[in-house]
Amino acid sequence: MSGGWPGGQACLPSAQMALDLVNKRTDILPEYELELIHYDSMCDPGEATKLLYDLLYTEPIKMVLMPGCSSVSTLVAEAARMWNLIVLSYGSSSPALSNRQRFPTFFRTHPSATLHNPTRVQLFQKWKWTKIATIQQTTEVFTSTLDDLEARTKEAGIEISVRQSFLTDPAPAVKNLKRQDARIIVGLFYETEARKVFCEVYKEKLYGKKYVWFLIGWYADNWFKIKDPSINCTVEQMTEAVEGHVTTEIVMLNPETVRGASNLTSQEFLNQLMSKLGGKNPEETGGFQEAPLAYDAVWALALALNKTVGPLKAKGRRLEDFNYNNRDITAEIYRALNTSSFEGVSGHVVFDAQGSRMAWTLIEQLQGGSYKKIGYFDSTKGNLSWYGNDRWIGPGPPADQTVVIEEFRFLSQKLFVSVSVFAGLGILLGIVCLTFNIYNSNVRYIQNSQPYLNNMTAVGCMMALAAVFPLGLDGHHVHRKQFPVVCQFRLWLLGLGFSLAYGSMFTKIWWVHTVFTKKDDKKEKRKHLEPWKLYATVGVLLVIDVLSLMIWQIVDPLHITVEKFVREAPKGDLDVLVQPLLEHCSSDKMNTWLGVVYGYKGLLLLLGIFLAYETKSISTEKINDHRAVGMAIYNVSVLCMITAPVTMILSSQQDASFAFASLAIVFSVYITLVVLFVPKMRRLITRGEWQSDTQETVKTQGSSTNNNDEEKSRQLERENKELQKIIQEKEERVSELRNQLVERQALRSRRRPSTANQNHSTPLLPVPSNDPKSLIPPPGYPNPTPDNHSLPPSFSNSSNLYQPDGKISRNNCHTSRLQLLYK
């Protein structure tokens, strides 16, 4: 009458209606009258135990026990065999009760709760759900029902991803459902707990168009509107939270107009029950839906007892001979119930081998605050009758989980086109430079710049620019199967282009450093440049790259890999998540190979910077553009050393990575081509040194002279160093003589003041030295001619003063010699 399921509110009047009718019938138990003794168990097994013993040990003797709730039926049915009592339940749905070893005398007109599970599985398959969640109250009836559901869903290929349970407080379980993104939720709990659950559902916003709840159908129709002091949610909030949920309910009222054993149709039964309830609202009356089951339970009992009268009379016994030790009468009643088959107000009443009622399942949905029938399911035949009037808050049944849409990230087409234009213009510039260099390869100025190496540089630059195009190709342009070929093009074009372009520049700067930073004797050995050695150096660098790339591709070939990013929620209220994906060219040991390649190239770049710095002040006729090469090496090295690590860091950002790498290539190539070739073009245009046969004939004689210019320059450099040493020695000697002159003048001024004045007034001429060594000219210079120019007075005075001193006169310099030295 109260508690978790107050079904007695409508079932008790229904049972009394059946008893009244049975007792009035003369063809059913004419010599007996059935009497009902009832108590309120409150769906509490503890209270039910106390009441059970009161019934058993209080007169009169009871022949049949009729519990309502599953928890009470479990206790009563398990104990009833000790007193040889038949148990017939009208409201127990626990699957655990379908166990003949444990409950040998148990029957029920209420089908087992497991009868809901085939219907639920059928609906899951209809709406294409493969992932569900469950929340249950921790009682045996719901635990066993859920175990059966789990077995059935597993057989159907449906996963129960979340399974939550609670005893009294459902809040933590509901929060876990929300946290684990449960969408299709099966709830198994009594009506009072259902209100607690959906109050928490409202607080957690676990309802709406993204969610579907499956509940038990035997709650009162207005169960969510009943005021409950145990919850703090309003009726409006509860109504909002429960909207759209689906219930599965055993068909408890015969949908056909058939008169059964009681000679009443289902509609006539309802009319009598309503009058018996005294005008109470059926939605507010507990057990109103189960009332036909209680009515038919009394009729099943009456018909079974009526069927046992004849067999017992044949054995010389009567029903009133029953006591708690009499198994024979109990066995007769058991056989009669087990073979029961009649039409009741709830439909055709028949029991299976486990004593459970077999029936159809009604499927309803709460639409606009009231339940609407949307279908029936016959589990015995697997037949689903669908009305097609199901209604959803969203455009249709929600997804069983957040729909994840895989979306590939592609390179910005505007960026790709823009960079491709620059790369194309760079290739045209490379063609112009290459054509210019080939056409003017016989011009002396171009010849002295090693044009073949410059040609290699131009070709390498064009290959590097060509690598920009496959670098920007992705799944937007190329099918996934052809993508590894694009990866190969990227690697080979960039690798070989770098080797040709940078290798030829590195070779130039390395040769200049090798020749002009060695000792003089080694310089002489290498002063004749052999071009084949330069080409061989570039060839070695190119072969190293080709071999390394071939080994890489044979041992660990490149293939396409897909990088997954954090899922993103799209704009708008869509129940989807976007899974961004990005395609990469990679191999199993990509980092190892990149480390080897970057290490080797990095050393070449660093060495190139060092050589360019060391040779910045050297001038040579054989490679007249080595300073421009050094400038190009500076720019290329800096850009490459910055770009390589940055692109590795930005590999997950396709636009930034492509922009950084491609623009570094473009700028490097443009700088290299402009620095190397534009000055040559400018010189040939401004000076008119274009190639022609006439010019070459006129310049034949001059070219032989130019070949000796370098040697003459070296000879003059050596002579200049020797003269500098001589000048430094003479200047030191002159300084010493000046100091001695000052000391002598000071000494004589103290001794002969008057003489000193006379000497100063008379100019003196220098006496030339007789030392022949002092008059010998430096090597390579002619003998000096006499110079009649006068010397400064200081030199004249010093010569006069030092003339008597032999030591001083020996070291004296001739006037003409002094002038030569000062020149």
Short mmCIF file of N, CA and C in Angstrom, two decimals, residues 11 26 599 613 708 712 719:
data_model
loop_
_atom_site.label_atom_id
_atom_site.label_comp_id
_atom_site.label_asym_id
_atom_site.label_seq_id
_atom_site.Cartn_x
_atom_site.Cartn_y
_atom_site.Cartn_z
N CYS A 11 -4.62 -2.42 -6.64
CA CYS A 11 -4.70 -3.88 -6.74
C CYS A 11 -5.60 -4.48 -5.66
N THR A 26 -21.75 -19.85 -8.72
CA THR A 26 -22.13 -21.16 -8.19
C THR A 26 -21.34 -22.28 -8.86
N GLY A 599 72.44 16.69 -39.41
CA GLY A 599 73.79 16.79 -38.85
C GLY A 599 74.83 17.00 -39.93
N TYR A 613 84.06 33.51 -44.02
CA TYR A 613 84.62 34.56 -43.16
C TYR A 613 86.13 34.65 -43.31
N ASN A 708 100.22 37.12 -66.09
CA ASN A 708 101.39 37.37 -65.24
C ASN A 708 101.10 38.37 -64.14
N LYS A 712 103.31 39.01 -60.64
CA LYS A 712 103.92 40.30 -60.35
C LYS A 712 103.40 40.85 -59.02
N GLU A 719 108.64 42.43 -52.03
CA GLU A 719 109.55 43.58 -51.99
C GLU A 719 109.04 44.65 -51.03
#
